[in-house]
PDB file of C-alpha atoms in Angstrom:
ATOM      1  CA  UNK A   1     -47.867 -44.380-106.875  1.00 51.00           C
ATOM      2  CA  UNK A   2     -44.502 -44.685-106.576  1.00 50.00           C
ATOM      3  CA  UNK A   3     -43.702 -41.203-108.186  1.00 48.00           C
ATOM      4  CA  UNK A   4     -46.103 -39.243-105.856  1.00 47.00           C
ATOM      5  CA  UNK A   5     -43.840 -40.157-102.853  1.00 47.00           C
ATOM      6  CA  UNK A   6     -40.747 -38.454-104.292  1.00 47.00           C
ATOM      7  CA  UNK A   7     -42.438 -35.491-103.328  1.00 44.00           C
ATOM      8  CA  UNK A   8     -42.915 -35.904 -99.504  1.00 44.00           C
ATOM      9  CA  UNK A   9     -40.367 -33.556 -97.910  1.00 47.00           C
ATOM     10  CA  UNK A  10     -39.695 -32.241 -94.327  1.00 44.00           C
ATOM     11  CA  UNK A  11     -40.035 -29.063 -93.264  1.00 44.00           C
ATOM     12  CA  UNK A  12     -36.221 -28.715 -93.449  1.00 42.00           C
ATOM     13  CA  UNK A  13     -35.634 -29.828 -97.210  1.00 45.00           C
ATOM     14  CA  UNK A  14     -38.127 -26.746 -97.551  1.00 44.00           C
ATOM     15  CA  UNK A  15     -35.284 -24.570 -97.071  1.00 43.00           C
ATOM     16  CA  UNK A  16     -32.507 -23.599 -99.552  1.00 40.00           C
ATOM     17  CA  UNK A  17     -29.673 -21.382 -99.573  1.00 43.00           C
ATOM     18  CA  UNK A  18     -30.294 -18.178-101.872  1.00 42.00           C
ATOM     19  CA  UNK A  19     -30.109 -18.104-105.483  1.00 38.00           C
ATOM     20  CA  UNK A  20     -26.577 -17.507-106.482  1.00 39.00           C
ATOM     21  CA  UNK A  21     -27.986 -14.852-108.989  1.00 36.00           C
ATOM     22  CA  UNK A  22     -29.892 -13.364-106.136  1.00 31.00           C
ATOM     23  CA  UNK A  23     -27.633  -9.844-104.562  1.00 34.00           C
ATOM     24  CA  UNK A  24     -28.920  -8.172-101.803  1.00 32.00           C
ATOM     25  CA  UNK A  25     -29.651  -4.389-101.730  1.00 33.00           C
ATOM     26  CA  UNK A  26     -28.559  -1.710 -98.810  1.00 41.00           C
ATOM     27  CA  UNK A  27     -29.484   1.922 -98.583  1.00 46.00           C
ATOM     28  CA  UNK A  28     -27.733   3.921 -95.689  1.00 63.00           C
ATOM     29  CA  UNK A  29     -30.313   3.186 -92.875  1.00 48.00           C
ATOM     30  CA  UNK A  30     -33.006   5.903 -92.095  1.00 43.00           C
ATOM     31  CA  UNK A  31     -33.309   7.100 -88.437  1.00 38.00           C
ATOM     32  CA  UNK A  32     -35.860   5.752 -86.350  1.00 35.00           C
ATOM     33  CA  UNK A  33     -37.609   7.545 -83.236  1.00 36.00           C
ATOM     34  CA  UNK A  34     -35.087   5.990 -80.313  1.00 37.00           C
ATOM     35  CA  UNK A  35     -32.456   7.858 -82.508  1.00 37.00           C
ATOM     36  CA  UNK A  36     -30.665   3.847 -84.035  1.00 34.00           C
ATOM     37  CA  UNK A  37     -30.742   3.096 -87.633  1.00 33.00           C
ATOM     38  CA  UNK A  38     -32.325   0.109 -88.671  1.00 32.00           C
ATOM     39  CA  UNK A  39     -30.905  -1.090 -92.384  1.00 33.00           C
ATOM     40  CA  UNK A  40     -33.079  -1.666 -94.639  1.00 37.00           C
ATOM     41  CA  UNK A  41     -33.469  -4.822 -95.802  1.00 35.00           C
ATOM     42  CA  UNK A  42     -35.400  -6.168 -98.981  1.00 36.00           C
ATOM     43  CA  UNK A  43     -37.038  -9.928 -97.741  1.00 35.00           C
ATOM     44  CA  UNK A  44     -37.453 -12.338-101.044  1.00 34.00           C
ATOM     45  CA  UNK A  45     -38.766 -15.100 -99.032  1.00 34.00           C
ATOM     46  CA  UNK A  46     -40.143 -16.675-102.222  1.00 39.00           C
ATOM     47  CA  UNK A  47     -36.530 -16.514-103.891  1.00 38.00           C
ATOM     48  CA  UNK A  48     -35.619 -18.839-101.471  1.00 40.00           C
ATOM     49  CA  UNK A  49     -38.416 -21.654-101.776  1.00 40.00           C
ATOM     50  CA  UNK A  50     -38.198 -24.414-104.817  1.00 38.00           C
ATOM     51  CA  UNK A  51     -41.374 -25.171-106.260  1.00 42.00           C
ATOM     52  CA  UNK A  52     -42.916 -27.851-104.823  1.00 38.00           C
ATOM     53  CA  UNK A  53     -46.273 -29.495-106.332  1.00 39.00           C
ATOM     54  CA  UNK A  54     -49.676 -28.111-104.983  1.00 42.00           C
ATOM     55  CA  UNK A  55     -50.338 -31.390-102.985  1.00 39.00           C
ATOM     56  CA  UNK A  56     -47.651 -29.560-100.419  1.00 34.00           C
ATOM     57  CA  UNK A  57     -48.584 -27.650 -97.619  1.00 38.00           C
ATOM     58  CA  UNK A  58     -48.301 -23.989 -97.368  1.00 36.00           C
ATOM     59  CA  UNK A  59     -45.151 -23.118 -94.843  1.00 36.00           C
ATOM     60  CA  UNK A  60     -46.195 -21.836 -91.545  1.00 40.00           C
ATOM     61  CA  UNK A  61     -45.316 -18.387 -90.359  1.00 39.00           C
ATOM     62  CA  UNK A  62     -42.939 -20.136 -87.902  1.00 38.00           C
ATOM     63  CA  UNK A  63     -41.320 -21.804 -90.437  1.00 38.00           C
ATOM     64  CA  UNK A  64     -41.229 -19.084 -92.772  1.00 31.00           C
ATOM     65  CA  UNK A  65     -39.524 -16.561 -89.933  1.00 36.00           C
ATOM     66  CA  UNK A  66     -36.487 -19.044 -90.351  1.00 38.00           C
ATOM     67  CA  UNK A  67     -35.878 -18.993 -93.892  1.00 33.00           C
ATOM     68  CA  UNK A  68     -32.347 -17.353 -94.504  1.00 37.00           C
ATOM     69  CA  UNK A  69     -32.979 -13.814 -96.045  1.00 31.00           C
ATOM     70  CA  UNK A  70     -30.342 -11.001 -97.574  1.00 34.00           C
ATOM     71  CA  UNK A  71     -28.950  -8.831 -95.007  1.00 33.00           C
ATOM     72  CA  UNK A  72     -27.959  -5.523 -95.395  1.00 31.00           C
ATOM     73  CA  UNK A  73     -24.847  -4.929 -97.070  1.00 33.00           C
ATOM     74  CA  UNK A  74     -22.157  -2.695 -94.421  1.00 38.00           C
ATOM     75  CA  UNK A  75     -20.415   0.114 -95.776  1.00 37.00           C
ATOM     76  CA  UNK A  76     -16.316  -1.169 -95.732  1.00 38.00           C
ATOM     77  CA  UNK A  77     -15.454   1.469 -92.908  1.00 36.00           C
ATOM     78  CA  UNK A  78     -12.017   3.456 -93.092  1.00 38.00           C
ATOM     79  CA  UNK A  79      -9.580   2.883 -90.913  1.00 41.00           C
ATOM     80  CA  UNK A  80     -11.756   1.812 -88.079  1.00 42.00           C
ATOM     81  CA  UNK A  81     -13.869  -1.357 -87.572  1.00 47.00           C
ATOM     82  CA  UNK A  82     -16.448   0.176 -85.169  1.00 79.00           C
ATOM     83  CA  UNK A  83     -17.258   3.693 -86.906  1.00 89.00           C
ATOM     84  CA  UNK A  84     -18.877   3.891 -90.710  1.00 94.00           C
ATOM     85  CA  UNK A  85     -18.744   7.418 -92.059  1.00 96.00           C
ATOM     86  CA  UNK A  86     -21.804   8.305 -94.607  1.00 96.00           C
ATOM     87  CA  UNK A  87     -20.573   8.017 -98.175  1.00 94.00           C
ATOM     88  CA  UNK A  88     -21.290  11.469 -99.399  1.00 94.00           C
ATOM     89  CA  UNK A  89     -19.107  12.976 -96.246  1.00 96.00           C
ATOM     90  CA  UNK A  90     -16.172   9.654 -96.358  1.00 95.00           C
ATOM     91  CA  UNK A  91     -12.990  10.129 -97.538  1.00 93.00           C
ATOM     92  CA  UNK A  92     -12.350   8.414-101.208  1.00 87.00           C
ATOM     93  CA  UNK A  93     -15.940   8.393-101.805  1.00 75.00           C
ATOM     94  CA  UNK A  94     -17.440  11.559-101.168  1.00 73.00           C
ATOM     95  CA  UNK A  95     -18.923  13.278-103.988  1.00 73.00           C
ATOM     96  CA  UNK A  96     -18.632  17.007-102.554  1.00 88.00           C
ATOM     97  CA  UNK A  97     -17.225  19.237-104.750  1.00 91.00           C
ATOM     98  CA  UNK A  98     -16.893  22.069-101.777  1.00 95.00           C
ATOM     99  CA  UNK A  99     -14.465  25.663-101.801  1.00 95.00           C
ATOM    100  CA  UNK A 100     -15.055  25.426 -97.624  1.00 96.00           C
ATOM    101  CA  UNK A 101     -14.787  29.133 -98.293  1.00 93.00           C
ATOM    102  CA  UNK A 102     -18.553  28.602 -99.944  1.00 93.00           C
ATOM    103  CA  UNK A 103     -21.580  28.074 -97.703  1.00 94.00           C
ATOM    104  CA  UNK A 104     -22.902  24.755 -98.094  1.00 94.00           C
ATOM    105  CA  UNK A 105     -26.268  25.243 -98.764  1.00 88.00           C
ATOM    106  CA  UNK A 106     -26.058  25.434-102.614  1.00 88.00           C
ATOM    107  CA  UNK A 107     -24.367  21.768-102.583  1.00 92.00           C
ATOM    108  CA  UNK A 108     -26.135  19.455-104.599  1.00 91.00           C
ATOM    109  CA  UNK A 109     -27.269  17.125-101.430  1.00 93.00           C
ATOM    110  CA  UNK A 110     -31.525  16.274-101.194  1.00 95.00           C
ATOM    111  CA  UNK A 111     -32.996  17.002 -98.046  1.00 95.00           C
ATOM    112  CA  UNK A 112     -33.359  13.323 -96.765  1.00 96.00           C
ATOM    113  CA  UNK A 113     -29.443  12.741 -97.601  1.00 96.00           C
ATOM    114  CA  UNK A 114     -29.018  15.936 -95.469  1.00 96.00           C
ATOM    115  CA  UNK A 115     -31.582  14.667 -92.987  1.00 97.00           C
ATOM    116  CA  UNK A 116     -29.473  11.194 -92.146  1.00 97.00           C
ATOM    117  CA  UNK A 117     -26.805  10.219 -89.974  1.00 97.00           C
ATOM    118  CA  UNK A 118     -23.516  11.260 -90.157  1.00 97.00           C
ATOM    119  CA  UNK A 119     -21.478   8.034 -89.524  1.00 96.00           C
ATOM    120  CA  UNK A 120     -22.993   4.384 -88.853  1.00 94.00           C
ATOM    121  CA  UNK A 121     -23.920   3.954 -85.835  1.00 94.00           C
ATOM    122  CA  UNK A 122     -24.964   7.318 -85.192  1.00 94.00           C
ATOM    123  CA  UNK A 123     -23.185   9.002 -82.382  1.00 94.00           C
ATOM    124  CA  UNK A 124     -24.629  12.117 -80.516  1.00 95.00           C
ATOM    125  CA  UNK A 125     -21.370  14.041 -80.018  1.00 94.00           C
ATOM    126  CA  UNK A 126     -18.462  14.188 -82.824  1.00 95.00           C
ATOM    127  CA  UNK A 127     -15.318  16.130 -83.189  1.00 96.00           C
ATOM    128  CA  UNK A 128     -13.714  17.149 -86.532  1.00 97.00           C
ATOM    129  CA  UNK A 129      -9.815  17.816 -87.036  1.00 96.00           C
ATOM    130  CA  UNK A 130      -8.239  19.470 -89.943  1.00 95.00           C
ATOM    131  CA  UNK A 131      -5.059  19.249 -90.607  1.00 84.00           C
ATOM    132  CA  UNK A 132      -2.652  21.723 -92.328  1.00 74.00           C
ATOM    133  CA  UNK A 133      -1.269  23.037 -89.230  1.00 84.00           C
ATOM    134  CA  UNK A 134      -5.382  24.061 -88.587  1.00 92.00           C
ATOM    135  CA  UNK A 135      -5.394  24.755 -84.313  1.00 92.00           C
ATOM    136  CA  UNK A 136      -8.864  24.478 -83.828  1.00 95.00           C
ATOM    137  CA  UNK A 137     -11.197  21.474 -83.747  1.00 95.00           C
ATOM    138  CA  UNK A 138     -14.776  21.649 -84.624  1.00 97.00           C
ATOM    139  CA  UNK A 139     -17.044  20.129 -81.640  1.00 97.00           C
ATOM    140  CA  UNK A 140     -20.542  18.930 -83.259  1.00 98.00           C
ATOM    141  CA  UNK A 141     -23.673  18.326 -81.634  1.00 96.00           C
ATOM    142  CA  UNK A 142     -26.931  17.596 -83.302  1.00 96.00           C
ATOM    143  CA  UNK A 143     -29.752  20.571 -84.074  1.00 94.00           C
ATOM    144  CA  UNK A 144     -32.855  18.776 -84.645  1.00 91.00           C
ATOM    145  CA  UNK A 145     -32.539  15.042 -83.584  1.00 92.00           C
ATOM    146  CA  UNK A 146     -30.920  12.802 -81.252  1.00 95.00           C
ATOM    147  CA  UNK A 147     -27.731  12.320 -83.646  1.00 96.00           C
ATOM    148  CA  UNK A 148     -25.340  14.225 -86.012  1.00 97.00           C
ATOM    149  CA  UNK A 149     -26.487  14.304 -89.102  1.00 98.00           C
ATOM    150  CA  UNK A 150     -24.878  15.004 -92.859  1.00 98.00           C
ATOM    151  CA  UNK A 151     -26.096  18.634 -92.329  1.00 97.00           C
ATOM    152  CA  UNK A 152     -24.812  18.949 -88.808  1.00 98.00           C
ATOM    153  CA  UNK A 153     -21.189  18.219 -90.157  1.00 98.00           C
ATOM    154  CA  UNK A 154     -21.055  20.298 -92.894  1.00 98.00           C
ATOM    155  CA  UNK A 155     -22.886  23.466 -91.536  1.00 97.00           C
ATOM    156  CA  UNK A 156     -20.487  22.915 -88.387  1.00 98.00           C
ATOM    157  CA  UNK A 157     -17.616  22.411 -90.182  1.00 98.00           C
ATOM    158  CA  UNK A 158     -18.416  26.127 -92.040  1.00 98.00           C
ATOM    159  CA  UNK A 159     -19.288  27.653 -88.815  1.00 97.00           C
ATOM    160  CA  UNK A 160     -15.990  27.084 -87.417  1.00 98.00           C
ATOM    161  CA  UNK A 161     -13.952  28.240 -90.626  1.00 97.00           C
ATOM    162  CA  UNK A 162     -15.688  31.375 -91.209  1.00 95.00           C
ATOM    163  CA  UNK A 163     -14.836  31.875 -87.182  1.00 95.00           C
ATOM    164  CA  UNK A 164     -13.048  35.312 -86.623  1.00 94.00           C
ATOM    165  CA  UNK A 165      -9.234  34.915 -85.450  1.00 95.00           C
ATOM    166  CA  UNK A 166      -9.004  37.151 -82.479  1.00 93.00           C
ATOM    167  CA  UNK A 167      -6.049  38.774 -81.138  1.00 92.00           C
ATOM    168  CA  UNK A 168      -5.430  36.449 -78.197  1.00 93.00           C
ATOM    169  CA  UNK A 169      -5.156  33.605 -81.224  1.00 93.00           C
ATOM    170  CA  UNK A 170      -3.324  35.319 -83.380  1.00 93.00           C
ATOM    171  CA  UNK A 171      -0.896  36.074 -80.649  1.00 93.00           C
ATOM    172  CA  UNK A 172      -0.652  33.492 -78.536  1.00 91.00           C
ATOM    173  CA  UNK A 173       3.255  31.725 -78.646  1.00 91.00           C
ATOM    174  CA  UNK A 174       2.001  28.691 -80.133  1.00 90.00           C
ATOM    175  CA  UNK A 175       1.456  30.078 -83.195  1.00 89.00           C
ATOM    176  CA  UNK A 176       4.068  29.497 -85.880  1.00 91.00           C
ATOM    177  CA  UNK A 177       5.474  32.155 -88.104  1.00 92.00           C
ATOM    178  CA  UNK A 178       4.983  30.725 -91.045  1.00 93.00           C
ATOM    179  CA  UNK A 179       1.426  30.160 -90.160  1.00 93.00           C
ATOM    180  CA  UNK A 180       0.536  33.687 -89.902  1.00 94.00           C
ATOM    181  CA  UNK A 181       2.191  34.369 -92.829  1.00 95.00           C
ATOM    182  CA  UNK A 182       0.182  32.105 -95.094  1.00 95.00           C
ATOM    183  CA  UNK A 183      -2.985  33.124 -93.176  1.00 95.00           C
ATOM    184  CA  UNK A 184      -2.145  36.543 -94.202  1.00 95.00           C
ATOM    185  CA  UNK A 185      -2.001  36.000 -97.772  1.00 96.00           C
ATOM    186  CA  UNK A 186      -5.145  33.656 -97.884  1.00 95.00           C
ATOM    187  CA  UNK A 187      -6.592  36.942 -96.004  1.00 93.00           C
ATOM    188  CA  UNK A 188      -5.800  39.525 -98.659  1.00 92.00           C
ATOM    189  CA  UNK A 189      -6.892  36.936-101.398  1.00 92.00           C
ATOM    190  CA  UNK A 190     -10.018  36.443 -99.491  1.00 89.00           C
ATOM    191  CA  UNK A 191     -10.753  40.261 -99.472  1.00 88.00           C
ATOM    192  CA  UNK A 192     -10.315  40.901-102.828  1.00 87.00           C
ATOM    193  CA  UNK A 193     -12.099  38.095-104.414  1.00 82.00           C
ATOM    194  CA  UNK A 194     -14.984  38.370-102.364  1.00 76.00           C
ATOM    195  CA  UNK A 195     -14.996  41.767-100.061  1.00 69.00           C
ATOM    196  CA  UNK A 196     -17.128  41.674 -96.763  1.00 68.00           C
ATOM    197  CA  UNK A 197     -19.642  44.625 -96.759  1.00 66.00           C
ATOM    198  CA  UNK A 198     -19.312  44.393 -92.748  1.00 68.00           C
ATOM    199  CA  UNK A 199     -16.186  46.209 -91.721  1.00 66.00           C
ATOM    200  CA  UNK A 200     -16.697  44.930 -88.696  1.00 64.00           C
ATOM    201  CA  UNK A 201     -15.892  41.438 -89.902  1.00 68.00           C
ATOM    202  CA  UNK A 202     -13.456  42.011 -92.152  1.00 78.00           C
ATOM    203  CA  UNK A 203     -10.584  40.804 -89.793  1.00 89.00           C
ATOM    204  CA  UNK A 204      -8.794  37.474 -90.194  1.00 93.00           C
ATOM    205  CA  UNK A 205     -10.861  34.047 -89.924  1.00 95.00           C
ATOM    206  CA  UNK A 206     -10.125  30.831 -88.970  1.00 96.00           C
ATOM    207  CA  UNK A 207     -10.003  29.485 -93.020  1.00 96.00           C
ATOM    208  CA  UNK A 208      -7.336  31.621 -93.649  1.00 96.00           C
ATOM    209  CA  UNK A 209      -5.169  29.437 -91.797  1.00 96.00           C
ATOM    210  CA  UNK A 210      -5.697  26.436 -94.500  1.00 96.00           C
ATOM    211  CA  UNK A 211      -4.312  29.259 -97.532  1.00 94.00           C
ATOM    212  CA  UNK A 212      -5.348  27.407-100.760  1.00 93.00           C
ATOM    213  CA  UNK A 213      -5.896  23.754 -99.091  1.00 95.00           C
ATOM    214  CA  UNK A 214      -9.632  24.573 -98.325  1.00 94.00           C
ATOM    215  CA  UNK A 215     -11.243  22.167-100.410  1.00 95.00           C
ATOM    216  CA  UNK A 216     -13.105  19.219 -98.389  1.00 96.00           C
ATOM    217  CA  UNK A 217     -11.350  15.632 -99.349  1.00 95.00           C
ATOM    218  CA  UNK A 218     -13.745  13.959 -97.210  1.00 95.00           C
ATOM    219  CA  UNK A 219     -13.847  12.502 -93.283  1.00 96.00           C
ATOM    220  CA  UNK A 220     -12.596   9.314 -92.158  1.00 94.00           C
ATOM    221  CA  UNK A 221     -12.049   8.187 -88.222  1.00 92.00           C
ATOM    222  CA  UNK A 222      -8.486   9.319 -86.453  1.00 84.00           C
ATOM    223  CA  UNK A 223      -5.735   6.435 -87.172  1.00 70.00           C
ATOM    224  CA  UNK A 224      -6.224   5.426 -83.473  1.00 57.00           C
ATOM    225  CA  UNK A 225      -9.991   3.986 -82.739  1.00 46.00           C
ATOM    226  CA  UNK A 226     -11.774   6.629 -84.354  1.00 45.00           C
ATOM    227  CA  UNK A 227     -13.616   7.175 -80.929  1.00 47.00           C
ATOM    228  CA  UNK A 228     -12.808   9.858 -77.916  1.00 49.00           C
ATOM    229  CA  UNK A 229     -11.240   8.125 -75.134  1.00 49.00           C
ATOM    230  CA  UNK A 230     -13.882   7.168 -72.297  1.00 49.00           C
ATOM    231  CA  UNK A 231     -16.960   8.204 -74.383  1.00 52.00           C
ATOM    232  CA  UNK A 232     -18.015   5.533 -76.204  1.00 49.00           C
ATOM    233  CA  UNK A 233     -20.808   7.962 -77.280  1.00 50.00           C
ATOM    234  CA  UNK A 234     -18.610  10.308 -79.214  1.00 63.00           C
ATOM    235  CA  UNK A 235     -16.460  10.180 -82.232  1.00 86.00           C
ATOM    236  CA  UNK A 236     -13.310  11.918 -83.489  1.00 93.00           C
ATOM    237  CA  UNK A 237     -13.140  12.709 -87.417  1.00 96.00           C
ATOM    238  CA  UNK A 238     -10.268  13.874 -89.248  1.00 95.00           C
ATOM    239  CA  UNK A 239     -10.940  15.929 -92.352  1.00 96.00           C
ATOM    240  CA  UNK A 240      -8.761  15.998 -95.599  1.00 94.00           C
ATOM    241  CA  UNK A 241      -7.801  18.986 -97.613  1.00 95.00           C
ATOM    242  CA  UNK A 242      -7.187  19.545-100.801  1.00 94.00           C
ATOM    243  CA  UNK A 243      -6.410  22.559-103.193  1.00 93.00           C
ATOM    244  CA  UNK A 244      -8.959  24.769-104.466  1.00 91.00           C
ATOM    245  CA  UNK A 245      -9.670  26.040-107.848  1.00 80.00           C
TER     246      UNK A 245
END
């Protein structure tokens, strides 16, 4: 008699932190139809119950709904507390080998990867900068959803290098010397590695301007906030270069 009472337990004592062995999982969050990423989480409510002999009652849904579960893991953002790039674009953990001078449709990205969102949360309007002395920025709006996506970024990002220089930019004051020089080198270079059959577009483009720093480093939010000032909406990315093979 007196070792059935042991058992009799409040609907509180039912309740237990999680098992120290117990980690929870994150994937980067898929995009739902309002355009917001929900994270998904795995729920082990039965990780988080002892045991209890079968003369206990089942837990109610009510009660259930309050057990502590795993939450989704957040990605450790860089530089800014409020913007999360995706970890195949980030700088330090991207895993794009990428000439920029190459289209990126032969990287070795799946579809869905291509499919998600570009940074966490996902913004609707996002500006790139590249630095090496680069004049242009590369303005990003989405193609096929409510947000930028990982395909968005890099097909933009292309689009804007492979931009021809016209005369009006290759003239205008601002320009420095030393500038034109190097994009006139990585222009000959260019031509006689890989010749455009188009005389027409043979002229000078805008990824001459990097010379040899055209390989993508990965993205990571400006030093400042990492969003534009007075749109909350929008983002501002700046893109590291490195030397390429």
């Amino acid at each position: 008699m007196g070792s059935s009472s042991k058992y009799v337990r409040s609907a509180s004592d039912r309740r237990v932190p999680p098992s120290p062995g117990l980690s929870s999982s994150s994937s980067w969050s898929s995009a739902s139809s309002n355009g917001l990423y929900t994270p998904s989480t795995s729920t082990y409510y039965h990780s988080h119950i002892i045991p209890l002999p079968p003369v206990t009652p089942y837990l109610s849904p009510v009660e259930l709904a309050q057990l502590d579960t795993p939450k989704a893991a957040a990605y450790a953002p860089a530089k800014s507390a409020h913007l999360v790039v995706h970890p195949c674009l980030a700088r330090g953990h991207s895993v794009l080998s990428w000439d920029m001078i190459k289209e990126p449709y032969g990287l070795p990205l799946p579809p869905n990867i291509l499919a998600e969102s570009a940074t966490q949360p996902p913004v609707p309007r996002l500006t790139v900068t590249i630095g090496s002395g680069y004049p242009w920025r590369v303005d990003i709006e989405p193609r096929t959803s409510s947000y930028i996506t990982v395909a968005d970024v890099l097909h933009s990002i292309y689009r804007n290098l492979r931009s021809i220089v016209g005369s009006a930019e290759w003239d205008h004051p601002s320009t420095p010397a030393e500038l034109k020089v190097r994009a006139s080198a990585a222009y000959h270079d260019r031509r006689r590695r890989c010749p455009d059959p188009d005389p027409r577009k043979a002229g000078i483009r805008r990824i001459d301007y990097l010379g040899d720093m055209r390989a993508f480093r990965g993205l990571e939010p400006c030093k400042s906030t990492g969003h534009v000032k007075g749109q909350p909406d929008a983002a501002t990315l700046q893109l590291s270069l490195g030397r390429a093979s």
